[in-house]
mmCIF file of C-alpha atoms and ligand atoms in Angstrom:
data_model
loop_
_atom_site.group_PDB
_atom_site.id
_atom_site.type_symbol
_atom_site.label_atom_id
_atom_site.label_comp_id
_atom_site.label_asym_id
_atom_site.label_seq_id
_atom_site.Cartn_x
_atom_site.Cartn_y
_atom_site.Cartn_z
ATOM 1 C CA MET A 1 87.824 121.803 151.693
ATOM 2 C CA ASN A 2 85.044 123.965 150.364
ATOM 3 C CA THR A 3 84.365 127.037 148.266
ATOM 4 C CA GLU A 4 85.787 129.238 151.062
ATOM 5 C CA THR A 5 89.140 127.483 150.561
ATOM 6 C CA ILE A 6 88.891 128.029 146.793
ATOM 7 C CA LYS A 7 88.323 131.755 147.408
ATOM 8 C CA ASN A 8 91.195 131.957 149.904
ATOM 9 C CA ARG A 9 93.820 130.302 147.665
ATOM 10 C CA LYS A 10 96.345 132.490 145.912
ATOM 11 C CA SER A 11 99.760 131.572 144.604
ATOM 12 C CA VAL A 12 102.534 132.147 147.162
ATOM 13 C CA ARG A 13 106.149 132.569 146.011
ATOM 14 C CA THR A 14 107.589 134.382 149.067
ATOM 15 C CA TYR A 15 107.737 132.357 152.299
ATOM 16 C CA GLU A 16 108.596 132.864 155.984
ATOM 17 C CA GLU A 17 111.667 131.033 157.276
ATOM 18 C CA GLN A 18 109.374 128.968 159.496
ATOM 19 C CA GLN A 19 109.282 125.191 159.897
ATOM 20 C CA ILE A 20 106.101 123.257 159.211
ATOM 21 C CA PRO A 21 105.137 121.403 162.440
ATOM 22 C CA GLU A 22 105.475 117.600 162.350
ATOM 23 C CA GLN A 23 101.764 117.209 163.132
ATOM 24 C CA THR A 24 100.908 119.228 159.988
ATOM 25 C CA MET A 25 103.360 117.203 157.893
ATOM 26 C CA ARG A 26 101.658 114.031 159.130
ATOM 27 C CA GLN A 27 98.282 115.383 157.955
ATOM 28 C CA ILE A 28 99.854 116.193 154.571
ATOM 29 C CA ARG A 29 101.274 112.671 154.197
ATOM 30 C CA GLU A 30 97.951 111.089 155.149
ATOM 31 C CA PHE A 31 96.098 113.255 152.639
ATOM 32 C CA LEU A 32 98.525 112.457 149.821
ATOM 33 C CA ASN A 33 98.204 108.714 150.502
ATOM 34 C CA GLN A 34 94.478 108.752 149.792
ATOM 35 C CA ASP A 35 94.246 111.542 147.184
ATOM 36 C CA ASP A 36 92.420 110.189 144.118
ATOM 37 C CA ASN A 37 90.560 111.408 141.017
ATOM 38 C CA PRO A 38 87.470 110.468 138.954
ATOM 39 C CA PHE A 39 89.630 109.241 136.065
ATOM 40 C CA GLY A 40 91.215 106.361 137.977
ATOM 41 C CA VAL A 41 94.756 107.418 137.037
ATOM 42 C CA PRO A 42 97.222 106.795 139.908
ATOM 43 C CA ILE A 43 99.263 109.875 140.879
ATOM 44 C CA THR A 44 102.429 109.381 142.921
ATOM 45 C CA PHE A 45 103.457 112.207 145.254
ATOM 46 C CA SER A 46 106.860 112.871 146.827
ATOM 47 C CA ILE A 47 107.669 115.266 149.663
ATOM 48 C CA LEU A 48 111.101 116.796 149.101
ATOM 49 C CA ASP A 49 113.550 118.662 151.311
ATOM 50 C CA ALA A 50 115.045 121.497 149.244
ATOM 51 C CA ASP A 51 118.409 121.309 150.999
ATOM 52 C CA LYS A 52 118.841 117.517 151.186
ATOM 53 C CA ASP A 53 117.299 116.722 147.808
ATOM 54 C CA GLY A 54 118.931 119.659 146.032
ATOM 55 C CA VAL A 55 115.725 121.003 144.454
ATOM 56 C CA SER A 56 114.912 124.671 143.881
ATOM 57 C CA SER A 57 112.988 127.247 141.896
ATOM 58 C CA PRO A 58 114.327 130.657 140.840
ATOM 59 C CA VAL A 59 110.991 132.334 141.663
ATOM 60 C CA ILE A 60 110.659 130.965 145.223
ATOM 61 C CA LEU A 61 112.088 132.588 148.370
ATOM 62 C CA GLY A 62 112.209 131.002 151.820
ATOM 63 C CA ALA A 63 110.565 127.598 151.211
ATOM 64 C CA HIS A 64 112.398 124.422 152.226
ATOM 65 C CA THR A 65 109.736 121.820 151.481
ATOM 66 C CA TYR A 66 108.355 120.877 148.076
ATOM 67 C CA VAL A 67 105.727 118.381 146.921
ATOM 68 C CA ALA A 68 106.093 116.866 143.448
ATOM 69 C CA GLY A 69 103.701 114.553 141.613
ATOM 70 C CA LYS A 70 104.060 112.182 138.692
ATOM 71 C CA TYR A 71 102.011 109.803 136.547
ATOM 72 C CA LYS A 72 102.645 106.996 134.101
ATOM 73 C CA LYS A 73 101.776 108.135 130.544
ATOM 74 C CA GLN A 74 98.193 107.069 129.785
ATOM 75 C CA LYS A 75 94.791 108.374 128.691
ATOM 76 C CA ASN A 76 93.420 111.259 130.806
ATOM 77 C CA ALA A 77 96.644 111.429 132.829
ATOM 78 C CA GLU A 78 97.038 115.223 132.643
ATOM 79 C CA ILE A 79 93.421 115.904 133.612
ATOM 80 C CA ALA A 80 93.662 113.411 136.473
ATOM 81 C CA PHE A 81 96.904 115.017 137.653
ATOM 82 C CA GLY A 82 95.340 118.496 137.655
ATOM 83 C CA TYR A 83 92.354 117.253 139.647
ATOM 84 C CA SER A 84 94.367 115.318 142.268
ATOM 85 C CA PHE A 85 97.130 117.902 142.701
ATOM 86 C CA GLU A 86 94.616 120.763 143.078
ATOM 87 C CA LYS A 87 92.708 118.782 145.713
ATOM 88 C CA PHE A 88 95.989 118.609 147.611
ATOM 89 C CA ILE A 89 96.711 122.331 147.021
ATOM 90 C CA LEU A 90 93.298 123.192 148.489
ATOM 91 C CA TYR A 91 93.854 120.846 151.424
ATOM 92 C CA ALA A 92 97.200 122.555 152.153
ATOM 93 C CA THR A 93 95.425 125.941 151.866
ATOM 94 C CA SER A 94 92.843 124.787 154.427
ATOM 95 C CA LEU A 95 95.748 124.009 156.815
ATOM 96 C CA GLY A 96 96.990 127.614 156.454
ATOM 97 C CA LEU A 97 99.873 126.705 154.141
ATOM 98 C CA GLY A 98 100.972 128.626 151.057
ATOM 99 C CA THR A 99 101.487 126.887 147.703
ATOM 100 C CA VAL A 100 102.036 127.669 144.039
ATOM 101 C CA TRP A 101 101.803 125.399 141.022
ATOM 102 C CA LEU A 102 105.226 125.388 139.299
ATOM 103 C CA ALA A 103 105.665 123.726 135.908
ATOM 104 C CA ALA A 104 108.152 125.980 134.108
ATOM 105 C CA THR A 105 110.203 127.960 136.608
ATOM 106 C CA ILE A 106 111.907 125.066 138.416
ATOM 107 C CA ASP A 107 115.200 123.211 138.205
ATOM 108 C CA ARG A 108 113.334 120.424 136.412
ATOM 109 C CA LYS A 109 116.327 118.089 136.094
ATOM 110 C CA ALA A 110 116.942 118.189 139.838
ATOM 111 C CA PHE A 111 113.279 117.510 140.667
ATOM 112 C CA GLU A 112 112.997 114.649 138.176
ATOM 113 C CA LYS A 113 116.138 113.066 139.607
ATOM 114 C CA ALA A 114 114.956 113.516 143.204
ATOM 115 C CA ILE A 115 111.691 111.672 142.507
ATOM 116 C CA ASN A 116 113.311 108.959 140.314
ATOM 117 C CA LEU A 117 111.234 109.832 137.264
ATOM 118 C CA GLY A 118 110.999 106.822 134.944
ATOM 119 C CA GLU A 119 111.134 106.781 131.112
ATOM 120 C CA ASP A 120 107.356 106.331 130.839
ATOM 121 C CA GLU A 121 106.530 108.881 133.532
ATOM 122 C CA VAL A 122 105.781 112.628 133.563
ATOM 123 C CA MET A 123 106.127 115.126 136.407
ATOM 124 C CA PRO A 124 103.946 118.027 135.223
ATOM 125 C CA ALA A 125 104.411 120.295 138.241
ATOM 126 C CA VAL A 126 105.515 120.759 141.842
ATOM 127 C CA THR A 127 104.647 123.146 144.674
ATOM 128 C CA PRO A 128 106.593 124.610 147.568
ATOM 129 C CA LEU A 129 104.943 124.238 150.956
ATOM 130 C CA GLY A 130 105.301 126.767 153.766
ATOM 131 C CA TYR A 131 103.917 129.879 155.398
ATOM 132 C CA ALA A 132 103.345 132.957 153.263
ATOM 133 C CA ALA A 133 105.568 135.925 154.115
ATOM 134 C CA GLN A 134 103.881 139.199 155.108
ATOM 135 C CA LYS A 135 105.233 140.901 151.996
ATOM 136 C CA ARG A 136 105.673 139.511 148.499
ATOM 137 C CA SER A 137 109.087 139.855 146.875
ATOM 138 C CA LEU A 138 109.463 142.506 144.181
ATOM 139 C CA ARG A 139 109.874 139.725 141.640
ATOM 140 C CA GLU A 140 106.625 138.057 142.715
ATOM 141 C CA ASN A 141 104.745 141.360 142.492
ATOM 142 C CA LEU A 142 106.098 141.911 138.978
ATOM 143 C CA MET A 143 105.131 138.379 137.942
ATOM 144 C CA ARG A 144 101.570 138.818 139.237
ATOM 145 C CA LYS A 145 101.258 142.125 137.386
ATOM 146 C CA GLY A 146 102.635 140.664 134.171
ATOM 147 C CA MET A 147 100.185 137.733 134.223
ATOM 148 C CA ARG A 148 97.281 139.768 135.644
ATOM 149 C CA SER A 149 97.008 137.081 138.302
ATOM 150 C CA ASP A 150 94.273 138.917 140.205
ATOM 151 C CA GLN A 151 92.034 139.049 137.154
ATOM 152 C CA ARG A 152 89.957 136.515 135.275
ATOM 153 C CA LEU A 153 88.169 136.611 131.907
ATOM 154 C CA PRO A 154 84.485 137.655 132.068
ATOM 155 C CA PHE A 155 81.931 134.930 132.949
ATOM 156 C CA GLU A 156 80.292 135.213 129.513
ATOM 157 C CA THR A 157 83.622 134.754 127.731
ATOM 158 C CA LEU A 158 84.189 131.426 129.485
ATOM 159 C CA PHE A 159 80.706 129.913 129.759
ATOM 160 C CA PHE A 160 77.957 129.227 127.229
ATOM 161 C CA GLU A 161 74.393 127.956 126.936
ATOM 162 C CA GLY A 162 73.605 125.108 124.543
ATOM 163 C CA ASP A 163 76.442 125.893 122.121
ATOM 164 C CA PHE A 164 79.418 128.204 121.699
ATOM 165 C CA GLN A 165 77.234 130.814 119.935
ATOM 166 C CA HIS A 166 75.350 131.691 123.126
ATOM 167 C CA PRO A 167 77.416 133.279 125.919
ATOM 168 C CA MET A 168 75.948 132.725 129.372
ATOM 169 C CA GLN A 169 75.352 135.659 131.715
ATOM 170 C CA GLU A 170 76.109 134.908 135.353
ATOM 171 C CA GLU A 171 72.624 136.065 136.439
ATOM 172 C CA ASN A 172 71.014 133.513 134.095
ATOM 173 C CA ALA A 173 73.187 130.597 135.205
ATOM 174 C CA GLY A 174 70.835 129.509 138.039
ATOM 175 C CA GLU A 175 72.231 126.739 140.205
ATOM 176 C CA TRP A 176 75.322 126.489 137.958
ATOM 177 C CA ALA A 177 76.356 130.081 138.762
ATOM 178 C CA ARG A 178 78.368 129.165 141.852
ATOM 179 C CA PRO A 179 80.186 126.085 140.536
ATOM 180 C CA LEU A 180 81.119 128.050 137.383
ATOM 181 C CA ALA A 181 82.242 131.041 139.473
ATOM 182 C CA MET A 182 84.601 128.632 141.286
ATOM 183 C CA VAL A 183 86.021 127.474 137.928
ATOM 184 C CA ARG A 184 86.838 131.114 137.215
ATOM 185 C CA LEU A 185 88.921 131.308 140.395
ATOM 186 C CA ALA A 186 91.087 128.371 139.342
ATOM 187 C CA PRO A 187 94.820 128.863 138.895
ATOM 188 C CA SER A 188 96.149 128.149 135.406
ATOM 189 C CA ALA A 189 99.547 128.155 133.723
ATOM 190 C CA THR A 190 100.505 131.823 133.078
ATOM 191 C CA ASN A 191 96.849 132.599 133.951
ATOM 192 C CA LYS A 192 95.731 131.661 130.405
ATOM 193 C CA GLN A 193 92.375 130.273 131.683
ATOM 194 C CA PRO A 194 91.941 127.680 128.916
ATOM 195 C CA TRP A 195 88.726 126.292 130.439
ATOM 196 C CA ARG A 196 85.378 126.749 128.695
ATOM 197 C CA ALA A 197 82.004 125.188 129.587
ATOM 198 C CA VAL A 198 78.723 124.736 127.739
ATOM 199 C CA VAL A 199 75.647 124.235 129.936
ATOM 200 C CA GLU A 200 72.921 121.966 128.553
ATOM 201 C CA GLY A 201 70.151 121.450 131.146
ATOM 202 C CA ASN A 202 71.562 119.311 133.940
ATOM 203 C CA ARG A 203 74.802 118.692 132.044
ATOM 204 C CA VAL A 204 77.887 120.852 131.848
ATOM 205 C CA HIS A 205 80.383 120.073 129.084
ATOM 206 C CA PHE A 206 83.993 121.175 129.614
ATOM 207 C CA TYR A 207 86.419 122.129 126.831
ATOM 208 C CA GLU A 208 90.058 123.120 126.516
ATOM 209 C CA VAL A 209 90.971 126.128 124.365
ATOM 210 C CA LYS A 210 94.613 125.535 123.511
ATOM 211 C CA THR A 211 97.455 128.028 123.498
ATOM 212 C CA LYS A 212 100.306 127.101 121.150
ATOM 213 C CA GLY A 213 103.454 125.805 122.856
ATOM 214 C CA TYR A 214 101.803 124.519 126.051
ATOM 215 C CA ASP A 215 101.964 120.822 125.126
ATOM 216 C CA LYS A 216 105.541 119.675 125.780
ATOM 217 C CA GLU A 217 107.349 116.378 126.187
ATOM 218 C CA SER A 218 108.542 117.320 129.700
ATOM 219 C CA THR A 219 105.203 118.460 131.157
ATOM 220 C CA GLY A 220 102.573 116.856 128.926
ATOM 221 C CA ASP A 221 99.754 119.188 127.814
ATOM 222 C CA ILE A 222 99.866 121.590 130.769
ATOM 223 C CA GLN A 223 96.521 123.124 129.761
ATOM 224 C CA LYS A 224 94.855 119.729 130.250
ATOM 225 C CA VAL A 225 96.254 119.936 133.780
ATOM 226 C CA ASP A 226 94.480 123.335 134.011
ATOM 227 C CA LEU A 227 91.251 121.599 132.964
ATOM 228 C CA GLY A 228 91.671 119.009 135.732
ATOM 229 C CA ILE A 229 92.022 121.865 138.219
ATOM 230 C CA ALA A 230 88.813 123.435 136.881
ATOM 231 C CA LEU A 231 86.898 120.147 137.233
ATOM 232 C CA CYS A 232 88.088 119.858 140.838
ATOM 233 C CA HIS A 233 86.819 123.368 141.702
ATOM 234 C CA PHE A 234 83.540 122.768 139.874
ATOM 235 C CA GLU A 235 82.837 119.511 141.693
ATOM 236 C CA ILE A 236 83.568 120.923 145.156
ATOM 237 C CA ALA A 237 81.093 123.766 144.550
ATOM 238 C CA ALA A 238 78.479 121.497 142.920
ATOM 239 C CA LYS A 239 78.591 119.141 145.927
ATOM 240 C CA GLU A 240 78.194 122.103 148.249
ATOM 241 C CA ALA A 241 75.152 123.235 146.207
ATOM 242 C CA GLY A 242 73.536 119.814 146.727
ATOM 243 C CA PHE A 243 74.308 118.202 143.379
ATOM 244 C CA ASN A 244 74.914 114.490 143.317
ATOM 245 C CA GLY A 245 76.667 114.384 139.968
ATOM 246 C CA ARG A 246 79.583 112.676 138.322
ATOM 247 C CA PHE A 247 82.019 113.187 135.491
ATOM 248 C CA MET A 248 81.739 111.194 132.293
ATOM 249 C CA GLN A 249 83.316 111.428 128.865
ATOM 250 C CA SER A 250 80.713 111.426 126.124
ATOM 251 C CA ASP A 251 81.250 114.130 123.492
ATOM 252 C CA PRO A 252 77.892 115.869 122.859
ATOM 253 C CA GLY A 253 79.041 116.852 119.344
ATOM 254 C CA ILE A 254 78.635 120.594 119.836
ATOM 255 C CA THR A 255 80.431 122.548 117.080
ATOM 256 C CA ILE A 256 83.817 123.767 118.289
ATOM 257 C CA ALA A 257 86.450 126.085 116.880
ATOM 258 C CA GLU A 258 89.860 124.845 115.806
ATOM 259 C CA GLY A 259 92.193 124.422 118.752
ATOM 260 C CA THR A 260 89.321 123.530 121.080
ATOM 261 C CA GLU A 261 88.987 120.014 122.527
ATOM 262 C CA TYR A 262 86.171 118.313 124.439
ATOM 263 C CA ILE A 263 87.365 117.154 127.876
ATOM 264 C CA ALA A 264 84.503 115.851 130.048
ATOM 265 C CA THR A 265 80.870 116.337 131.084
ATOM 266 C CA TYR A 266 79.451 116.811 134.572
ATOM 267 C CA ALA A 267 76.038 115.152 134.774
ATOM 268 C CA GLY A 268 74.273 116.585 137.791
ATOM 269 C CA GLU A 269 71.178 115.501 139.673
ATOM 270 C CA ILE A 270 69.924 117.625 142.568
ATOM 271 C CA GLU A 271 69.510 115.361 145.620
HETATM 272 C C1 LIG B 1 99.634 124.129 135.684
HETATM 273 C C2 LIG B 1 100.207 125.411 136.245
HETATM 274 C C3 LIG B 1 101.551 125.718 136.055
HETATM 275 C C4 LIG B 1 102.105 126.879 136.593
HETATM 276 N N1 LIG B 1 103.458 127.119 136.434
HETATM 277 C C5 LIG B 1 104.019 128.194 137.053
HETATM 278 C C6 LIG B 1 105.425 128.397 136.986
HETATM 279 O O1 LIG B 1 106.174 127.639 136.355
HETATM 280 N N2 LIG B 1 105.945 129.456 137.657
HETATM 281 C C7 LIG B 1 105.164 130.321 138.389
HETATM 282 O O2 LIG B 1 105.705 131.241 138.988
HETATM 283 N N3 LIG B 1 103.809 130.165 138.455
HETATM 284 C C8 LIG B 1 103.221 129.117 137.809
HETATM 285 N N4 LIG B 1 101.858 128.926 137.901
HETATM 286 C C9 LIG B 1 101.019 129.842 138.706
HETATM 287 C C10 LIG B 1 100.156 130.782 137.839
HETATM 288 O O3 LIG B 1 100.960 131.793 137.297
HETATM 289 C C11 LIG B 1 99.015 131.389 138.711
HETATM 290 O O4 LIG B 1 98.181 130.354 139.142
HETATM 291 C C12 LIG B 1 98.198 132.434 137.951
HETATM 292 O O5 LIG B 1 98.984 133.541 137.614
HETATM 293 C C13 LIG B 1 96.981 132.912 138.772
HETATM 294 O O6 LIG B 1 97.373 133.432 140.003
HETATM 295 P P1 LIG B 1 96.771 132.828 141.368
HETATM 296 O O7 LIG B 1 97.203 131.387 141.438
HETATM 297 O O8 LIG B 1 97.366 133.654 142.490
HETATM 298 O O9 LIG B 1 95.265 132.920 141.306
HETATM 299 C C14 LIG B 1 101.275 127.775 137.332
HETATM 300 C C15 LIG B 1 99.927 127.471 137.507
HETATM 301 C C16 LIG B 1 99.388 126.302 136.978
HETATM 302 C C17 LIG B 1 97.947 125.976 137.227
#
């Protein structure tokens, strides 16, 4: 898994009627067994058979395998889920498999039953697993158009220097340019891109800019999941650039607008 994989990933909703080889499924199971996150929150994954387990999504064509994940309600759970699930999504991408994060457009009741979701547990999202069809369905094309899935907000709208008053230009971002560019490629719920970052020397502070209605009982705060995905992309690219950093949670006290929340800081040392 590297920045090439991040660049290659795109949501896939239209699949070939083609079985995933047992050898590949074994690799998937092994990966899921060891998939972890910097927040120490355990994530439990289940591999589901659409036909036997009776799970489905109205936006998916041709996929027969799904992977669902859940956590026990606790601090940082959504961020941890986003990080761990995206690591898996990128691993699947590196094996040539198609995926798409699905939080809203699924038969949620059926999925929650199939994975025995407990009272104190949340299943934020699932993904189908399979081989992308040559052509997207009409519905998928319309969805991508509607959400502008091939576009992202400008670099200087998402990233700042020192505080939120100073937008950062990509050409001035130095060694942070690439890790931040990989954040921009992250998938997010309805492509809202709620991630923001403020660079302060060798530290990068991450924030969530909330959209109303995205924090629900059934999914938790799905935009915190988006933030976990962003942290995963950032760390992969930072490692590749030679940083030996880690995530910590220590609010730097930078002034933020209403509806914005501090999430975590990457403290990076070049090796
Ligand atoms: C947390 C999360 C939840 C999502 N939920 C859905 C969903 O319910 N249905 C769907 O079709 N796509 C869903 N998506 C996929 C996004 O629409 C997609 O990532 C975005 O439009 C960007 O497109 P891309 O992934 O091809 O870059 C979700 C993505 C994320 C990260």
